[in-house]
């Protein structure tokens, strides 16, 4: 990554206090423990309010154990806890520098599933997402999503309540492009998704995780509130971790819309079942990224 740690800190400091910024950069920075604790206590108060709000709503339907068994999982995922009352991006001003998020600061035993590009369009996966009521966040590249069955496939996942966000028009390495070309890639896909889904996406993921200062400026100017990276990656059978060999609270898991050709014969639904099994085995459940960001 060409952007320096101090550059990242500067980008974050515009939107967040330094301790919060440090929490977001867990892969690069450490320390700030007292500030982090204070933040967590503040979060607890917000959580109480969120729980009260949640208590006023009718309880969510119990997860369907049979549906999980049909998709090869022994038991349902635990229901996620009430989300925080305040989303992280509420501190971002319109057109201002977006947050840079590798991992969501939380003590909840939750992780977030993000799926990129949009190449494979397996109808079975839509059934699986619907059956399991799995919270997903999609980052779509226009050229890739458009191919084959095209966007109507993602419309079905969106209709289940899942967010569709920006992963550029053509999947370039943005660091190789000048600022104008970066703006066209990012704003172009903001416009395309706004036209289709009615609102400009709040989240953006740069292809390959590659970005520089011009990327952050372009994203902010196009209405992006958070640039979302990751520290855990779903492979065919298990996950890879940037640190520590296991999931941590608030991990953002990167997966892709891929089919048997890219998954050595494994289908998208089997890859997803493997991912969920690993998440369960490690004592986590899946929450919705947009509830936290
Ligand atoms: Zn990608």
PDB file of C-alpha atoms and ligand atoms in Angstrom:
ATOM      1  CA  UNK A   1       0.000   0.000   0.000  1.00  0.00           C
ATOM      2  CA  UNK A   2       1.524   3.314  -0.990  1.00  0.00           C
ATOM      3  CA  UNK A   3      -0.311   5.404   1.584  1.00  0.00           C
ATOM      4  CA  UNK A   4       1.721   5.839   4.751  1.00  0.00           C
ATOM      5  CA  UNK A   5       0.508   5.190   8.283  1.00  0.00           C
ATOM      6  CA  UNK A   6       0.768   8.895   9.017  1.00  0.00           C
ATOM      7  CA  UNK A   7      -1.237   9.599   5.873  1.00  0.00           C
ATOM      8  CA  UNK A   8      -3.926   7.179   7.019  1.00  0.00           C
ATOM      9  CA  UNK A   9      -3.972   8.708  10.462  1.00  0.00           C
ATOM     10  CA  UNK A  10      -4.332  12.140   8.892  1.00  0.00           C
ATOM     11  CA  UNK A  11      -7.181  10.947   6.684  1.00  0.00           C
ATOM     12  CA  UNK A  12      -8.965   9.507   9.693  1.00  0.00           C
ATOM     13  CA  UNK A  13      -8.192  12.330  12.060  1.00  0.00           C
ATOM     14  CA  UNK A  14     -10.337  14.624   9.948  1.00  0.00           C
ATOM     15  CA  UNK A  15     -13.384  12.562  10.789  1.00  0.00           C
ATOM     16  CA  UNK A  16     -12.566  10.863  14.083  1.00  0.00           C
ATOM     17  CA  UNK A  17     -10.695  11.497  17.304  1.00  0.00           C
ATOM     18  CA  UNK A  18      -7.222   9.956  17.238  1.00  0.00           C
ATOM     19  CA  UNK A  19      -8.099   7.041  19.523  1.00  0.00           C
ATOM     20  CA  UNK A  20     -11.031   6.040  17.374  1.00  0.00           C
ATOM     21  CA  UNK A  21      -8.806   6.373  14.338  1.00  0.00           C
ATOM     22  CA  UNK A  22      -6.264   4.103  15.993  1.00  0.00           C
ATOM     23  CA  UNK A  23      -8.933   1.503  16.659  1.00  0.00           C
ATOM     24  CA  UNK A  24      -9.827   1.471  12.996  1.00  0.00           C
ATOM     25  CA  UNK A  25      -6.226   0.958  12.024  1.00  0.00           C
ATOM     26  CA  UNK A  26      -5.706  -2.103  14.174  1.00  0.00           C
ATOM     27  CA  UNK A  27      -3.672  -3.724  11.436  1.00  0.00           C
ATOM     28  CA  UNK A  28      -1.135  -0.920  11.445  1.00  0.00           C
ATOM     29  CA  UNK A  29      -1.182   0.793  14.792  1.00  0.00           C
ATOM     30  CA  UNK A  30      -1.434  -0.188  18.417  1.00  0.00           C
ATOM     31  CA  UNK A  31      -1.817   1.405  21.860  1.00  0.00           C
ATOM     32  CA  UNK A  32      -4.432   3.947  22.976  1.00  0.00           C
ATOM     33  CA  UNK A  33      -5.876   1.434  25.438  1.00  0.00           C
ATOM     34  CA  UNK A  34      -7.436   3.898  27.887  1.00  0.00           C
ATOM     35  CA  UNK A  35      -9.078   5.796  25.053  1.00  0.00           C
ATOM     36  CA  UNK A  36     -10.294   2.552  23.558  1.00  0.00           C
ATOM     37  CA  UNK A  37     -11.839   1.521  26.892  1.00  0.00           C
ATOM     38  CA  UNK A  38     -13.553   4.878  27.226  1.00  0.00           C
ATOM     39  CA  UNK A  39     -14.911   4.425  23.717  1.00  0.00           C
ATOM     40  CA  UNK A  40     -16.177   0.967  24.562  1.00  0.00           C
ATOM     41  CA  UNK A  41     -17.934   2.227  27.717  1.00  0.00           C
ATOM     42  CA  UNK A  42     -19.556   4.984  25.707  1.00  0.00           C
ATOM     43  CA  UNK A  43     -20.589   2.308  23.238  1.00  0.00           C
ATOM     44  CA  UNK A  44     -22.213   0.374  26.074  1.00  0.00           C
ATOM     45  CA  UNK A  45     -24.510   3.320  26.871  1.00  0.00           C
ATOM     46  CA  UNK A  46     -25.463   3.591  23.241  1.00  0.00           C
ATOM     47  CA  UNK A  47     -26.023  -0.140  23.152  1.00  0.00           C
ATOM     48  CA  UNK A  48     -28.447   0.116  26.081  1.00  0.00           C
ATOM     49  CA  UNK A  49     -30.446   2.685  24.180  1.00  0.00           C
ATOM     50  CA  UNK A  50     -30.336   0.524  21.062  1.00  0.00           C
ATOM     51  CA  UNK A  51     -31.517  -2.473  23.099  1.00  0.00           C
ATOM     52  CA  UNK A  52     -34.419  -0.442  24.454  1.00  0.00           C
ATOM     53  CA  UNK A  53     -35.340   0.539  20.918  1.00  0.00           C
ATOM     54  CA  UNK A  54     -35.023  -3.079  19.811  1.00  0.00           C
ATOM     55  CA  UNK A  55     -37.197  -4.225  22.723  1.00  0.00           C
ATOM     56  CA  UNK A  56     -40.009  -2.019  21.409  1.00  0.00           C
ATOM     57  CA  UNK A  57     -39.969  -3.910  18.105  1.00  0.00           C
ATOM     58  CA  UNK A  58     -41.491  -7.385  17.725  1.00  0.00           C
ATOM     59  CA  UNK A  59     -38.803 -10.067  18.130  1.00  0.00           C
ATOM     60  CA  UNK A  60     -37.149 -11.331  14.936  1.00  0.00           C
ATOM     61  CA  UNK A  61     -38.413 -14.747  13.805  1.00  0.00           C
ATOM     62  CA  UNK A  62     -36.359 -17.628  15.222  1.00  0.00           C
ATOM     63  CA  UNK A  63     -33.705 -18.866  12.789  1.00  0.00           C
ATOM     64  CA  UNK A  64     -34.918 -21.858  10.823  1.00  0.00           C
ATOM     65  CA  UNK A  65     -32.808 -24.864  11.877  1.00  0.00           C
ATOM     66  CA  UNK A  66     -34.151 -26.944   8.974  1.00  0.00           C
ATOM     67  CA  UNK A  67     -33.025 -24.332   6.465  1.00  0.00           C
ATOM     68  CA  UNK A  68     -29.528 -24.387   7.930  1.00  0.00           C
ATOM     69  CA  UNK A  69     -29.442 -28.182   7.750  1.00  0.00           C
ATOM     70  CA  UNK A  70     -30.538 -28.062   4.100  1.00  0.00           C
ATOM     71  CA  UNK A  71     -27.489 -25.946   3.344  1.00  0.00           C
ATOM     72  CA  UNK A  72     -25.146 -28.257   5.217  1.00  0.00           C
ATOM     73  CA  UNK A  73     -24.905 -26.430   8.553  1.00  0.00           C
ATOM     74  CA  UNK A  74     -25.602 -28.193  11.864  1.00  0.00           C
ATOM     75  CA  UNK A  75     -27.272 -25.250  13.564  1.00  0.00           C
ATOM     76  CA  UNK A  76     -28.406 -21.655  12.871  1.00  0.00           C
ATOM     77  CA  UNK A  77     -26.105 -18.709  13.422  1.00  0.00           C
ATOM     78  CA  UNK A  78     -26.778 -16.958  16.723  1.00  0.00           C
ATOM     79  CA  UNK A  79     -28.960 -13.855  16.307  1.00  0.00           C
ATOM     80  CA  UNK A  80     -26.712 -10.758  16.222  1.00  0.00           C
ATOM     81  CA  UNK A  81     -26.862  -8.346  19.201  1.00  0.00           C
ATOM     82  CA  UNK A  82     -28.678  -5.012  18.881  1.00  0.00           C
ATOM     83  CA  UNK A  83     -26.539  -2.739  16.698  1.00  0.00           C
ATOM     84  CA  UNK A  84     -25.017   0.443  18.150  1.00  0.00           C
ATOM     85  CA  UNK A  85     -27.377   3.440  18.246  1.00  0.00           C
ATOM     86  CA  UNK A  86     -24.844   5.595  16.393  1.00  0.00           C
ATOM     87  CA  UNK A  87     -23.222   4.507  13.157  1.00  0.00           C
ATOM     88  CA  UNK A  88     -19.521   5.306  12.700  1.00  0.00           C
ATOM     89  CA  UNK A  89     -20.155   7.282   9.506  1.00  0.00           C
ATOM     90  CA  UNK A  90     -22.466   9.737  11.283  1.00  0.00           C
ATOM     91  CA  UNK A  91     -19.330  11.770  12.025  1.00  0.00           C
ATOM     92  CA  UNK A  92     -18.513  12.136   8.307  1.00  0.00           C
ATOM     93  CA  UNK A  93     -19.586  15.406   6.722  1.00  0.00           C
ATOM     94  CA  UNK A  94     -21.081  15.436   3.231  1.00  0.00           C
ATOM     95  CA  UNK A  95     -18.236  15.567   0.716  1.00  0.00           C
ATOM     96  CA  UNK A  96     -15.641  15.280   3.516  1.00  0.00           C
ATOM     97  CA  UNK A  97     -12.866  12.720   3.898  1.00  0.00           C
ATOM     98  CA  UNK A  98     -14.346   9.238   4.212  1.00  0.00           C
ATOM     99  CA  UNK A  99     -13.460   6.918   7.076  1.00  0.00           C
ATOM    100  CA  UNK A 100     -10.986   4.172   6.283  1.00  0.00           C
ATOM    101  CA  UNK A 101     -12.159   0.956   7.908  1.00  0.00           C
ATOM    102  CA  UNK A 102     -10.259  -2.328   8.059  1.00  0.00           C
ATOM    103  CA  UNK A 103     -12.147  -3.712  11.007  1.00  0.00           C
ATOM    104  CA  UNK A 104     -15.161  -2.363  12.898  1.00  0.00           C
ATOM    105  CA  UNK A 105     -14.374  -1.298  16.489  1.00  0.00           C
ATOM    106  CA  UNK A 106     -16.713  -3.428  18.622  1.00  0.00           C
ATOM    107  CA  UNK A 107     -16.499  -5.968  21.414  1.00  0.00           C
ATOM    108  CA  UNK A 108     -19.475  -7.891  20.032  1.00  0.00           C
ATOM    109  CA  UNK A 109     -18.683 -11.382  18.809  1.00  0.00           C
ATOM    110  CA  UNK A 110     -19.761 -10.400  15.323  1.00  0.00           C
ATOM    111  CA  UNK A 111     -18.128 -10.397  11.905  1.00  0.00           C
ATOM    112  CA  UNK A 112     -19.360  -8.937   8.625  1.00  0.00           C
ATOM    113  CA  UNK A 113     -19.610 -10.758   5.299  1.00  0.00           C
ATOM    114  CA  UNK A 114     -18.714  -8.736   2.208  1.00  0.00           C
ATOM    115  CA  UNK A 115     -18.854 -10.140  -1.334  1.00  0.00           C
ATOM    116  CA  UNK A 116     -17.067  -8.474  -4.224  1.00  0.00           C
ATOM    117  CA  UNK A 117     -16.997  -7.992  -8.004  1.00  0.00           C
ATOM    118  CA  UNK A 118     -20.153  -9.841  -9.134  1.00  0.00           C
ATOM    119  CA  UNK A 119     -18.812 -12.380 -11.643  1.00  0.00           C
ATOM    120  CA  UNK A 120     -20.665 -15.551 -10.606  1.00  0.00           C
ATOM    121  CA  UNK A 121     -24.463 -15.281 -10.545  1.00  0.00           C
ATOM    122  CA  UNK A 122     -25.522 -18.566  -8.990  1.00  0.00           C
ATOM    123  CA  UNK A 123     -29.316 -18.623  -8.425  1.00  0.00           C
ATOM    124  CA  UNK A 124     -28.814 -21.181  -5.637  1.00  0.00           C
ATOM    125  CA  UNK A 125     -26.903 -18.576  -3.671  1.00  0.00           C
ATOM    126  CA  UNK A 126     -29.936 -16.245  -3.695  1.00  0.00           C
ATOM    127  CA  UNK A 127     -32.036 -19.090  -2.260  1.00  0.00           C
ATOM    128  CA  UNK A 128     -29.398 -19.719   0.382  1.00  0.00           C
ATOM    129  CA  UNK A 129     -29.193 -16.034   1.385  1.00  0.00           C
ATOM    130  CA  UNK A 130     -32.987 -15.928   1.614  1.00  0.00           C
ATOM    131  CA  UNK A 131     -33.312 -19.200   3.553  1.00  0.00           C
ATOM    132  CA  UNK A 132     -30.615 -18.302   6.069  1.00  0.00           C
ATOM    133  CA  UNK A 133     -31.520 -14.581   6.242  1.00  0.00           C
ATOM    134  CA  UNK A 134     -27.816 -13.986   5.896  1.00  0.00           C
ATOM    135  CA  UNK A 135     -26.728 -10.315   6.167  1.00  0.00           C
ATOM    136  CA  UNK A 136     -24.454  -9.544   3.193  1.00  0.00           C
ATOM    137  CA  UNK A 137     -22.769  -6.444   1.889  1.00  0.00           C
ATOM    138  CA  UNK A 138     -22.001  -6.398  -1.830  1.00  0.00           C
ATOM    139  CA  UNK A 139     -19.269  -4.370  -3.545  1.00  0.00           C
ATOM    140  CA  UNK A 140     -20.010  -4.486  -7.273  1.00  0.00           C
ATOM    141  CA  UNK A 141     -17.872  -3.580 -10.274  1.00  0.00           C
ATOM    142  CA  UNK A 142     -20.090  -2.344 -13.097  1.00  0.00           C
ATOM    143  CA  UNK A 143     -18.371  -4.209 -15.975  1.00  0.00           C
ATOM    144  CA  UNK A 144     -18.340  -7.479 -14.037  1.00  0.00           C
ATOM    145  CA  UNK A 145     -21.852  -7.228 -12.559  1.00  0.00           C
ATOM    146  CA  UNK A 146     -23.331  -6.365 -15.964  1.00  0.00           C
ATOM    147  CA  UNK A 147     -22.056  -9.554 -17.665  1.00  0.00           C
ATOM    148  CA  UNK A 148     -24.321 -12.593 -18.095  1.00  0.00           C
ATOM    149  CA  UNK A 149     -27.515 -12.360 -16.030  1.00  0.00           C
ATOM    150  CA  UNK A 150     -26.468  -8.822 -15.108  1.00  0.00           C
ATOM    151  CA  UNK A 151     -27.802  -6.607 -12.365  1.00  0.00           C
ATOM    152  CA  UNK A 152     -31.224  -8.318 -12.040  1.00  0.00           C
ATOM    153  CA  UNK A 153     -29.373 -11.052 -10.152  1.00  0.00           C
ATOM    154  CA  UNK A 154     -28.119  -8.553  -7.573  1.00  0.00           C
ATOM    155  CA  UNK A 155     -31.527  -6.875  -7.451  1.00  0.00           C
ATOM    156  CA  UNK A 156     -32.818 -10.102  -5.882  1.00  0.00           C
ATOM    157  CA  UNK A 157     -30.160 -10.029  -3.174  1.00  0.00           C
ATOM    158  CA  UNK A 158     -30.813  -6.318  -2.635  1.00  0.00           C
ATOM    159  CA  UNK A 159     -34.545  -7.006  -2.271  1.00  0.00           C
ATOM    160  CA  UNK A 160     -33.679  -9.260   0.690  1.00  0.00           C
ATOM    161  CA  UNK A 161     -32.316  -6.198   2.503  1.00  0.00           C
ATOM    162  CA  UNK A 162     -28.673  -6.459   1.483  1.00  0.00           C
ATOM    163  CA  UNK A 163     -26.670  -3.350   0.575  1.00  0.00           C
ATOM    164  CA  UNK A 164     -25.123  -2.843  -2.879  1.00  0.00           C
ATOM    165  CA  UNK A 165     -22.003  -0.666  -2.769  1.00  0.00           C
ATOM    166  CA  UNK A 166     -19.274   0.661  -5.035  1.00  0.00           C
ATOM    167  CA  UNK A 167     -16.301  -1.316  -6.377  1.00  0.00           C
ATOM    168  CA  UNK A 168     -15.607   0.960  -9.429  1.00  0.00           C
ATOM    169  CA  UNK A 169     -16.761   0.798 -13.034  1.00  0.00           C
ATOM    170  CA  UNK A 170     -13.934  -1.366 -14.374  1.00  0.00           C
ATOM    171  CA  UNK A 171     -11.859  -2.811 -11.490  1.00  0.00           C
ATOM    172  CA  UNK A 172      -8.568  -0.972 -12.170  1.00  0.00           C
ATOM    173  CA  UNK A 173      -5.663  -0.645  -9.755  1.00  0.00           C
ATOM    174  CA  UNK A 174      -6.578   2.921  -8.788  1.00  0.00           C
ATOM    175  CA  UNK A 175      -3.009   3.758  -7.783  1.00  0.00           C
ATOM    176  CA  UNK A 176      -2.054   3.580 -11.462  1.00  0.00           C
ATOM    177  CA  UNK A 177      -4.651   6.219 -12.457  1.00  0.00           C
ATOM    178  CA  UNK A 178      -4.533  10.013 -12.242  1.00  0.00           C
ATOM    179  CA  UNK A 179      -7.051  11.779  -9.991  1.00  0.00           C
ATOM    180  CA  UNK A 180      -9.514  12.509 -12.830  1.00  0.00           C
ATOM    181  CA  UNK A 181      -9.550   8.906 -13.988  1.00  0.00           C
ATOM    182  CA  UNK A 182     -10.026   7.745 -10.400  1.00  0.00           C
ATOM    183  CA  UNK A 183     -12.956  10.120 -10.021  1.00  0.00           C
ATOM    184  CA  UNK A 184     -14.554   8.732 -13.188  1.00  0.00           C
ATOM    185  CA  UNK A 185     -14.182   5.159 -11.904  1.00  0.00           C
ATOM    186  CA  UNK A 186     -15.650   5.901  -8.485  1.00  0.00           C
ATOM    187  CA  UNK A 187     -18.259   8.576  -9.263  1.00  0.00           C
ATOM    188  CA  UNK A 188     -19.352   6.695 -12.392  1.00  0.00           C
ATOM    189  CA  UNK A 189     -20.294   3.656 -10.340  1.00  0.00           C
ATOM    190  CA  UNK A 190     -21.896   5.858  -7.647  1.00  0.00           C
ATOM    191  CA  UNK A 191     -24.141   7.291 -10.377  1.00  0.00           C
ATOM    192  CA  UNK A 192     -24.936   3.890 -11.901  1.00  0.00           C
ATOM    193  CA  UNK A 193     -25.867   2.362  -8.535  1.00  0.00           C
ATOM    194  CA  UNK A 194     -27.846   5.441  -7.456  1.00  0.00           C
ATOM    195  CA  UNK A 195     -29.899   5.196 -10.651  1.00  0.00           C
ATOM    196  CA  UNK A 196     -30.635   1.524 -10.042  1.00  0.00           C
ATOM    197  CA  UNK A 197     -31.070   1.416  -6.270  1.00  0.00           C
ATOM    198  CA  UNK A 198     -32.276   4.930  -5.519  1.00  0.00           C
ATOM    199  CA  UNK A 199     -29.413   6.226  -3.363  1.00  0.00           C
ATOM    200  CA  UNK A 200     -25.676   6.813  -3.689  1.00  0.00           C
ATOM    201  CA  UNK A 201     -23.838   4.030  -1.864  1.00  0.00           C
ATOM    202  CA  UNK A 202     -22.197   5.080   1.404  1.00  0.00           C
ATOM    203  CA  UNK A 203     -19.457   2.464   1.127  1.00  0.00           C
ATOM    204  CA  UNK A 204     -16.650   1.972  -1.370  1.00  0.00           C
ATOM    205  CA  UNK A 205     -13.993  -0.710  -1.703  1.00  0.00           C
ATOM    206  CA  UNK A 206     -11.006  -0.081  -3.965  1.00  0.00           C
ATOM    207  CA  UNK A 207     -10.069  -3.049  -6.192  1.00  0.00           C
ATOM    208  CA  UNK A 208      -7.188  -5.101  -4.692  1.00  0.00           C
ATOM    209  CA  UNK A 209      -7.416  -2.848  -1.622  1.00  0.00           C
ATOM    210  CA  UNK A 210      -5.154  -0.390  -3.478  1.00  0.00           C
ATOM    211  CA  UNK A 211      -5.660   3.328  -2.994  1.00  0.00           C
ATOM    212  CA  UNK A 212      -3.846   6.617  -2.440  1.00  0.00           C
ATOM    213  CA  UNK A 213      -4.775  10.116  -1.261  1.00  0.00           C
ATOM    214  CA  UNK A 214      -6.462  10.881  -4.608  1.00  0.00           C
ATOM    215  CA  UNK A 215      -8.701   7.828  -4.116  1.00  0.00           C
ATOM    216  CA  UNK A 216      -9.885   9.038  -0.721  1.00  0.00           C
ATOM    217  CA  UNK A 217     -10.499  12.555  -2.052  1.00  0.00           C
ATOM    218  CA  UNK A 218     -12.428  11.240  -5.071  1.00  0.00           C
ATOM    219  CA  UNK A 219     -14.487   8.869  -2.923  1.00  0.00           C
ATOM    220  CA  UNK A 220     -15.398  11.644  -0.459  1.00  0.00           C
ATOM    221  CA  UNK A 221     -16.317  13.972  -3.323  1.00  0.00           C
ATOM    222  CA  UNK A 222     -18.614  11.305  -4.795  1.00  0.00           C
ATOM    223  CA  UNK A 223     -20.528  10.887  -1.541  1.00  0.00           C
ATOM    224  CA  UNK A 224     -18.720   7.872  -0.083  1.00  0.00           C
ATOM    225  CA  UNK A 225     -18.754   7.847   3.731  1.00  0.00           C
ATOM    226  CA  UNK A 226     -16.395   4.918   4.349  1.00  0.00           C
ATOM    227  CA  UNK A 227     -13.689   3.146   2.369  1.00  0.00           C
ATOM    228  CA  UNK A 228     -13.995  -0.464   3.467  1.00  0.00           C
ATOM    229  CA  UNK A 229     -10.990  -2.773   3.490  1.00  0.00           C
ATOM    230  CA  UNK A 230     -10.673  -6.142   5.252  1.00  0.00           C
ATOM    231  CA  UNK A 231      -8.415  -8.313   7.386  1.00  0.00           C
ATOM    232  CA  UNK A 232      -9.984 -11.753   6.863  1.00  0.00           C
ATOM    233  CA  UNK A 233     -10.384 -13.386   3.450  1.00  0.00           C
ATOM    234  CA  UNK A 234     -12.570 -16.362   2.625  1.00  0.00           C
ATOM    235  CA  UNK A 235     -10.733 -18.959   0.560  1.00  0.00           C
ATOM    236  CA  UNK A 236     -12.371 -22.097  -0.864  1.00  0.00           C
ATOM    237  CA  UNK A 237     -12.476 -24.088   2.371  1.00  0.00           C
ATOM    238  CA  UNK A 238     -11.369 -21.758   5.136  1.00  0.00           C
ATOM    239  CA  UNK A 239     -10.356 -18.241   5.990  1.00  0.00           C
ATOM    240  CA  UNK A 240      -7.047 -16.422   5.907  1.00  0.00           C
ATOM    241  CA  UNK A 241      -6.311 -13.776   8.501  1.00  0.00           C
ATOM    242  CA  UNK A 242      -4.096 -10.724   8.374  1.00  0.00           C
ATOM    243  CA  UNK A 243      -3.214 -11.311  12.028  1.00  0.00           C
ATOM    244  CA  UNK A 244      -3.360 -14.003  14.653  1.00  0.00           C
ATOM    245  CA  UNK A 245      -4.741 -16.977  12.752  1.00  0.00           C
ATOM    246  CA  UNK A 246      -8.329 -16.493  13.859  1.00  0.00           C
ATOM    247  CA  UNK A 247     -11.296 -14.110  13.671  1.00  0.00           C
ATOM    248  CA  UNK A 248     -11.508 -11.091  15.986  1.00  0.00           C
ATOM    249  CA  UNK A 249     -14.595  -9.038  16.945  1.00  0.00           C
ATOM    250  CA  UNK A 250     -15.622  -6.691  14.140  1.00  0.00           C
ATOM    251  CA  UNK A 251     -13.670  -8.466  11.410  1.00  0.00           C
ATOM    252  CA  UNK A 252     -14.776  -7.693   7.880  1.00  0.00           C
ATOM    253  CA  UNK A 253     -14.568 -10.900   5.835  1.00  0.00           C
ATOM    254  CA  UNK A 254     -13.818 -10.537   2.133  1.00  0.00           C
ATOM    255  CA  UNK A 255     -15.385 -13.078  -0.235  1.00  0.00           C
ATOM    256  CA  UNK A 256     -16.134 -12.988  -3.980  1.00  0.00           C
ATOM    257  CA  UNK A 257     -18.999 -13.948  -6.259  1.00  0.00           C
ATOM    258  CA  UNK A 258     -17.155 -16.937  -7.721  1.00  0.00           C
ATOM    259  CA  UNK A 259     -18.145 -20.218  -9.333  1.00  0.00           C
ATOM    260  CA  UNK A 260     -16.732 -23.749  -9.656  1.00  0.00           C
ATOM    261  CA  UNK A 261     -14.140 -22.613 -12.238  1.00  0.00           C
ATOM    262  CA  UNK A 262     -12.466 -20.273  -9.734  1.00  0.00           C
ATOM    263  CA  UNK A 263     -13.276 -22.400  -6.675  1.00  0.00           C
ATOM    264  CA  UNK A 264     -11.700 -25.634  -7.962  1.00  0.00           C
ATOM    265  CA  UNK A 265     -15.088 -27.275  -8.423  1.00  0.00           C
ATOM    266  CA  UNK A 266     -16.696 -25.921  -5.250  1.00  0.00           C
ATOM    267  CA  UNK A 267     -19.894 -23.905  -5.670  1.00  0.00           C
ATOM    268  CA  UNK A 268     -20.614 -20.468  -4.230  1.00  0.00           C
ATOM    269  CA  UNK A 269     -23.103 -22.019  -1.796  1.00  0.00           C
ATOM    270  CA  UNK A 270     -20.608 -24.615  -0.549  1.00  0.00           C
ATOM    271  CA  UNK A 271     -17.937 -21.935  -0.148  1.00  0.00           C
ATOM    272  CA  UNK A 272     -20.444 -19.875   1.863  1.00  0.00           C
ATOM    273  CA  UNK A 273     -21.389 -22.864   4.031  1.00  0.00           C
ATOM    274  CA  UNK A 274     -17.685 -23.421   4.739  1.00  0.00           C
ATOM    275  CA  UNK A 275     -17.330 -19.769   5.699  1.00  0.00           C
ATOM    276  CA  UNK A 276     -20.346 -19.820   8.032  1.00  0.00           C
ATOM    277  CA  UNK A 277     -19.167 -23.056   9.657  1.00  0.00           C
ATOM    278  CA  UNK A 278     -15.802 -21.457  10.373  1.00  0.00           C
ATOM    279  CA  UNK A 279     -17.481 -18.324  11.788  1.00  0.00           C
ATOM    280  CA  UNK A 280     -19.710 -20.465  14.049  1.00  0.00           C
ATOM    281  CA  UNK A 281     -16.881 -22.712  15.155  1.00  0.00           C
ATOM    282  CA  UNK A 282     -14.941 -19.672  16.336  1.00  0.00           C
ATOM    283  CA  UNK A 283     -17.896 -18.455  18.412  1.00  0.00           C
ATOM    284  CA  UNK A 284     -19.023 -15.602  16.157  1.00  0.00           C
ATOM    285  CA  UNK A 285     -22.167 -14.651  14.310  1.00  0.00           C
ATOM    286  CA  UNK A 286     -22.777 -12.475  11.236  1.00  0.00           C
ATOM    287  CA  UNK A 287     -24.120  -8.934  11.651  1.00  0.00           C
ATOM    288  CA  UNK A 288     -25.018  -6.347   9.012  1.00  0.00           C
ATOM    289  CA  UNK A 289     -22.131  -4.003   8.203  1.00  0.00           C
ATOM    290  CA  UNK A 290     -24.455  -1.109   7.393  1.00  0.00           C
ATOM    291  CA  UNK A 291     -25.851  -1.279  10.958  1.00  0.00           C
ATOM    292  CA  UNK A 292     -22.399  -0.375  12.320  1.00  0.00           C
ATOM    293  CA  UNK A 293     -20.970   1.839   9.566  1.00  0.00           C
TER     294      UNK A 293
HETATM  295 ZN1  LIG B   1     -12.533  -6.852  -6.673  1.00  0.00          ZN
END
